[in-house]
Amino acid sequence: MLLRRLRYWMDSAKRSEALGEEMDLHLAEKAAELEADGMRPEDARAEARRRFGNVGLKQEEAREIWITRFWSELVQDFRYACRTMTANKAFTALAVLSLALGIGANTTIYSFMESILLRSLPVADPESLVVLNWQSRPPQNANKEWVHVVHGVQGILWPGEKGALVSGMFPYSAFETLRTDNSVFSTVFGYFNGLDRNLTVRGQATTAGVEYVTGEYFVGLAVAPAAGRLISSEDDRPGAAPVAVISYATSQERFSGPADAVGQPILVDNIAFTVVGVAPPEFFGVDPAEAPDLYLPVHSNLLLDGSEAARMYADENFYWIELMGRLRPNVSMSQAQAALAPRFHQWVATTAKTEGERAKLPALVLNPGAAGLGSLRRQYSKPLYVLLIMVGLILAIACANIANLLLARATARRREIAVRLSLGAGRFRVVRQLLAESLMLASLGGALGVVIAMWGVRALTLLFSRGQENFTLHAQLNWTVLAMTAALSLVCGLLFGLVPAIQATRPDVMPALKNGRGGGPVRRAQHVLVVAQIAISFVILVAAGLFVQTLNNLHSVQLGYTRENILLFSLNAQQAGHTAPEIATFYSDLRKRFESIPGVSSSTISHSSIVRAGQAGKTIRGIIKIGAVTVEGARVMMAGPHFLKTMQIPILAGREIDDRDQPGSTPVAVISQRMARTYFGHENPVGRHITLPEEKRNLEIVGVSADLRYGGLRNEEESSMTVFAAINQFSPEGVTYALRTAGDPLRYVKNVRDIVREKDSRIPVTKVVTQAAEIDRTISREITFAKLCTAFAILALVMACVGLYGTMTYNVTRQVGEIGIRMALGAQRGAVIWMVLRRVLILAALGLAFSVPAALITSQLVRSFLFETQPNDPRILALAGVILLSAALLAGYAPARRASRIDPMSALRQE
Amino acid sequence: MGRKPQKNDSLPGSLDMLILRTLSLRNLHGYGIVQFIQQSSDNELLLEEGSLYPALQRLELNGWIEGVWGMTSNNRRARIYKITAAGRKQLTVETRKYAKLTLAIARVMGTE
């Protein structure tokens, strides 16, 4: 029967016509019969009609059988809503646009939150995955010495609550202990980051990110290969055949597809491996921040990293491997923790060598692993929450605007609504019709908002990814997000449509019929909304001001070296097979070759760029001594000839490192000025000696340089004490080249690549970047924030001003009579303008009064993002206030002028 | 002018039954059904003629009757209804219900 109903509904126009025809025939036949009985034709027709009953009503009743009244009325409502909306294009456009911006911004940020914070790994049953971490008391003792079972670590330790030490790295024997006889985990697997390696496929060399994984990694994650097979426990043994699994993307880039890649030989850092399989397309490992190109068995690091690697397995105090486990069915995470923590505690106690270490044993902590590792989350969750709050506020402003506009319109239509009510329309029906309008507005706004969000997600990804190299985050608009958006628009539509609608249809119809004017409560509601908008705009303005100030402060940090026109890139000849001592000559030759490029005024090498120093692979980290004194807080930078010249760091005494300093000659060093001052006072340090006991080196100081800032701009370690050592004397492995160029450094990249390829085609040129870009990368988050917040602040301010303008215009229109009287009584134009503006200022002042304390409180939330800026910096508050007041005055000026132009005569006539 | 037609509200719902019974005997168009009922009841049952049509729509929606376009005896285009198999079943059901109802009323009226 439902099908029939549907069919009837679709044919309803035709059916109505048919029905009309039927009824006409009936009437005609009845009339004919009555005529035959002797009535006159007109009387016959009239009587036939009378006997029939109310034709119109019967038709309606019949139609109602097909579609219930509810639906046909609903369609009517929406049709009417469309008509009113096209009739007031300006209003509609404004409302839809501001709502779209609000919803679009919210959807964008929420997409990011969803993919960073909420989405699970693309593996089977991610909910039963668990990440193993440990936690211990702070490792430093009273003398700031490191006393802890962790003697060495390859990876990250991060601060937990109250200074505790937290990490996800474990020694290999811990892994073995936890793995055996595990009643709570069905699998325990491990992995660690293998850094970037030289991957040669069919003669072509590039860099690839490597992840070492244990035999049960793929089993534990329950992924199926896209081709071939995945790494198994058999492969993860010392001496097993070297096999590799490549990522799906790599199989497409370096081979012609997954099927083609299986069984192929590859070279990783010049060591032969065989590809046994390809990972599935969406798989990116367990860390959303990184997507490895290559997965190798853990024990293959013995082939790649040599003797150092062998030590890692045996050393119980060296923490390097990360662990995850899959819970057995019906075992909860807390049960697993209760079962394993004692076992871990027992094991780690045996590794403590002293009492001090025994006092601070790490305790096992299990964390949910469904969303993968937390590094991306840790980095972005707080900023994202801040942004979410901000766009939420902007949406509130947009809704307030629309509510205002709808209120004004509902009041303007009071007469129409009163007429309808008095003609017998049900109140619910009228409210429903007004609601249909606001729902339509809201859905249009929501649809447009989705379009804005799509663009926004792309733009935001671009902004965020400028700070990372391999940014693997792909925020997408997915169904959850779209559903949220739809819900949001629906709620908005109902919210700001319902109140005005109910308000406007109040039963006291007579006053409205008489003079159709708006009343006090509407004005009050509007004023409340505008004050709220102004308050919110102020808060956002203050936030923007704080971030812009932070950015300014960062930009004016003294670096000590030049920022512009420097091209940086890295090479690792060792991964292609070069060894000491020939590798030093290789690099040196290249350097001279670079210097001869037209446009390059100077070139140099170092173990890493200044910004990235301390993060790179091989550095010298040991103690530095001058005589018997230990130097505190200095860093060693291994640099080649012309370093100071290229980076434009002034030489204050002696000379810098140059070609004279070779592996065979006297080991030399250049120290920075602050170090010279601190440890040598006013004496000339040239000729004195520095020792590096752990490297067993004694360096002669040959020069003093100006101070420079090590690391990124936000580096808390103000280590401006630098020791430059000659890189050639320390058998370099991978180096970073710096070229000072005339003009845009990126123009020289092709040249550089050609030269390197000519010299040795097995070596890829990596990490090509300009110095300026690299510095900006360290503050990319601050840049993004400043840009976003400024954009948000402008948006909020514009919307609030629109709201203010609308309200003032409405007020002026309502008060035309009063103003007319005043002017007729002699008020000057200026006085009228002042009257309107005074109201504007009062509203703005009220808004400020509410928002200043709110701003003070909320700006404390973003304290950690700021740099050398106080959250309650009075200058910024004052500036924001001034901007707000000027904007408000500007918005109020047009209505004010209109008020002053009122012709008293026509105004009074309107009464 | 004739008696004022009484609305058929003495036993609500029986209109459906009357229509089905009429159509079970022959296929008719709307006016024809009204005529048949009035004539068969010896002009005792005078329906409000318009209320036939919503009833016809309802019966058609439920699948108890079927309407096709055809020609009347006067060669005018009309929609002619006929009863379906389901309609006949429904007619039996309604007749039984109606009989039970009248019996019940008669009992009440007959009680001392």
Short mmCIF file of C-alpha atoms in Angstrom, two decimals, chain A residues 586-760:
data_model
loop_
_atom_site.label_atom_id
_atom_site.label_comp_id
_atom_site.label_asym_id
_atom_site.label_seq_id
_atom_site.Cartn_x
_atom_site.Cartn_y
_atom_site.Cartn_z
CA PHE A 586 85.60 13.72 -1.73
CA TYR A 587 83.69 16.29 0.26
CA SER A 588 86.47 18.79 -0.07
CA ASP A 589 86.62 18.48 -3.83
CA LEU A 590 82.89 18.95 -4.06
CA ARG A 591 83.10 22.03 -1.90
CA LYS A 592 85.68 23.64 -4.12
CA ARG A 593 83.64 22.70 -7.16
CA PHE A 594 80.58 24.39 -5.63
CA GLU A 595 82.54 27.50 -4.92
CA SER A 596 83.35 27.82 -8.57
CA ILE A 597 79.69 28.02 -9.59
CA PRO A 598 78.99 31.53 -10.96
CA GLY A 599 76.94 33.33 -8.35
CA VAL A 600 78.21 31.36 -5.40
CA SER A 601 80.53 33.52 -3.39
CA SER A 602 81.46 30.98 -0.76
CA SER A 603 80.72 27.41 0.25
CA THR A 604 81.36 25.32 3.30
CA ILE A 605 80.45 22.09 5.02
CA SER A 606 79.46 21.17 8.55
CA HIS A 607 78.14 18.08 10.29
CA SER A 608 74.73 19.62 10.29
CA SER A 609 73.13 22.99 9.75
CA ILE A 610 73.21 25.39 12.67
CA VAL A 611 69.48 25.15 13.16
CA ARG A 612 69.41 21.41 13.17
CA ALA A 613 72.59 20.95 15.16
CA GLY A 614 72.14 18.63 18.07
CA GLN A 615 69.48 16.62 16.28
CA ALA A 616 71.69 15.16 13.58
CA GLY A 617 73.18 11.71 13.76
CA LYS A 618 76.79 11.73 14.65
CA THR A 619 77.85 14.56 16.92
CA ILE A 620 80.33 14.96 19.64
CA ARG A 621 78.55 14.99 22.92
CA GLY A 622 81.15 14.35 25.48
CA ILE A 623 82.64 16.57 28.11
CA ILE A 624 84.81 19.48 27.07
CA LYS A 625 87.69 20.47 29.28
CA ILE A 626 90.08 23.37 29.31
CA GLY A 627 92.95 22.18 31.39
CA ALA A 628 91.23 20.81 34.48
CA VAL A 629 88.10 22.93 34.17
CA THR A 630 84.98 21.38 32.73
CA VAL A 631 83.19 23.59 30.28
CA GLU A 632 79.46 23.85 30.96
CA GLY A 633 76.84 24.35 28.31
CA ALA A 634 78.97 24.45 25.17
CA ARG A 635 78.29 22.63 21.95
CA VAL A 636 80.69 21.28 19.41
CA MET A 637 80.13 22.12 15.80
CA MET A 638 82.19 20.22 13.25
CA ALA A 639 82.79 22.65 10.43
CA GLY A 640 84.81 22.79 7.29
CA PRO A 641 86.83 25.56 5.64
CA HIS A 642 85.12 28.92 5.09
CA PHE A 643 82.31 28.18 7.54
CA LEU A 644 82.51 31.47 9.33
CA LYS A 645 83.00 33.31 6.06
CA THR A 646 79.97 31.71 4.42
CA MET A 647 77.73 32.23 7.42
CA GLN A 648 79.08 35.76 7.87
CA ILE A 649 80.04 35.21 11.47
CA PRO A 650 82.73 37.74 12.31
CA ILE A 651 86.19 36.44 13.23
CA LEU A 652 87.36 38.33 16.27
CA ALA A 653 90.84 36.86 16.66
CA GLY A 654 93.11 34.45 14.88
CA ARG A 655 91.75 32.52 11.90
CA GLU A 656 88.93 30.18 11.06
CA ILE A 657 89.19 26.54 10.03
CA ASP A 658 90.49 26.13 6.52
CA ASP A 659 92.21 23.79 4.11
CA ARG A 660 95.32 23.61 6.22
CA ASP A 661 93.48 21.48 8.74
CA GLN A 662 93.71 17.96 7.47
CA PRO A 663 93.59 14.57 9.16
CA GLY A 664 97.33 14.54 9.58
CA SER A 665 97.89 18.10 10.84
CA THR A 666 97.44 19.58 14.29
CA PRO A 667 93.90 19.22 15.56
CA VAL A 668 92.44 22.73 15.81
CA ALA A 669 89.39 24.47 17.20
CA VAL A 670 87.76 27.88 17.04
CA ILE A 671 85.76 29.01 20.03
CA SER A 672 83.04 31.59 20.36
CA GLN A 673 83.48 34.88 22.13
CA ARG A 674 81.48 34.15 25.23
CA MET A 675 83.44 31.00 25.84
CA ALA A 676 86.67 32.92 25.43
CA ARG A 677 85.50 35.57 27.88
CA THR A 678 84.25 33.08 30.43
CA TYR A 679 87.22 30.79 30.50
CA PHE A 680 90.11 32.96 29.39
CA GLY A 681 89.02 36.35 30.60
CA HIS A 682 90.85 39.07 28.68
CA GLU A 683 93.73 36.86 27.60
CA ASN A 684 94.05 35.82 24.03
CA PRO A 685 92.96 32.19 23.84
CA VAL A 686 94.75 31.58 20.56
CA GLY A 687 97.41 29.01 21.13
CA ARG A 688 95.77 27.51 24.21
CA HIS A 689 94.27 24.05 24.26
CA ILE A 690 90.90 22.36 24.65
CA THR A 691 90.54 18.68 25.32
CA LEU A 692 87.77 16.28 24.51
CA PRO A 693 88.55 13.43 26.89
CA GLU A 694 85.93 11.02 25.52
CA GLU A 695 87.18 11.45 21.98
CA LYS A 696 90.75 11.49 23.23
CA ARG A 697 91.50 14.69 21.39
CA ASN A 698 93.54 17.70 22.23
CA LEU A 699 92.65 20.71 20.14
CA GLU A 700 94.65 23.87 19.72
CA ILE A 701 92.62 27.07 19.64
CA VAL A 702 93.37 28.99 16.48
CA GLY A 703 90.66 31.61 16.47
CA VAL A 704 87.72 33.28 18.21
CA SER A 705 84.35 33.90 16.54
CA ALA A 706 81.41 36.10 17.46
CA ASP A 707 78.56 34.46 19.36
CA LEU A 708 75.84 32.69 17.44
CA ARG A 709 72.55 31.16 18.39
CA TYR A 710 72.58 27.41 18.23
CA GLY A 711 69.51 25.46 17.26
CA GLY A 712 66.11 26.98 16.54
CA LEU A 713 64.79 30.36 17.60
CA ARG A 714 62.86 28.99 20.52
CA ASN A 715 65.70 26.96 21.84
CA GLU A 716 65.57 27.33 25.55
CA GLU A 717 69.20 26.32 25.89
CA GLU A 718 70.87 29.62 25.39
CA SER A 719 74.02 27.87 24.43
CA SER A 720 75.89 30.59 22.69
CA MET A 721 79.14 28.92 23.56
CA THR A 722 80.31 27.05 20.54
CA VAL A 723 83.44 25.13 19.75
CA PHE A 724 84.16 24.70 16.08
CA ALA A 725 86.22 21.62 15.31
CA ALA A 726 87.64 20.76 11.91
CA ILE A 727 85.32 18.27 10.30
CA ASN A 728 88.00 16.72 8.17
CA GLN A 729 89.85 15.70 11.27
CA PHE A 730 86.86 13.76 12.57
CA SER A 731 86.10 11.43 9.65
CA PRO A 732 82.78 12.81 8.49
CA GLU A 733 79.95 10.53 7.46
CA GLY A 734 77.08 12.70 6.29
CA VAL A 735 77.58 16.45 5.88
CA THR A 736 75.53 19.53 5.23
CA TYR A 737 76.72 22.00 2.64
CA ALA A 738 76.03 25.70 2.87
CA LEU A 739 76.41 27.93 -0.16
CA ARG A 740 76.20 31.69 -0.07
CA THR A 741 74.53 32.76 -3.26
CA ALA A 742 73.80 35.95 -5.09
CA GLY A 743 70.04 36.15 -5.25
CA ASP A 744 67.50 33.38 -4.71
CA PRO A 745 69.35 30.29 -3.44
CA LEU A 746 66.85 27.86 -4.97
CA ARG A 747 67.94 28.80 -8.47
CA TYR A 748 71.20 26.98 -7.91
CA VAL A 749 69.72 23.65 -6.90
CA LYS A 750 69.75 22.14 -10.36
CA ASN A 751 73.37 23.09 -10.77
CA VAL A 752 74.24 21.46 -7.48
CA ARG A 753 72.43 18.25 -8.34
CA ASP A 754 74.19 18.04 -11.70
CA ILE A 755 77.59 18.46 -10.09
CA VAL A 756 76.94 15.80 -7.48
CA ARG A 757 75.57 13.36 -10.00
CA GLU A 758 78.59 13.91 -12.19
CA LYS A 759 80.91 13.14 -9.34
CA ASP A 760 79.03 10.10 -7.99
#
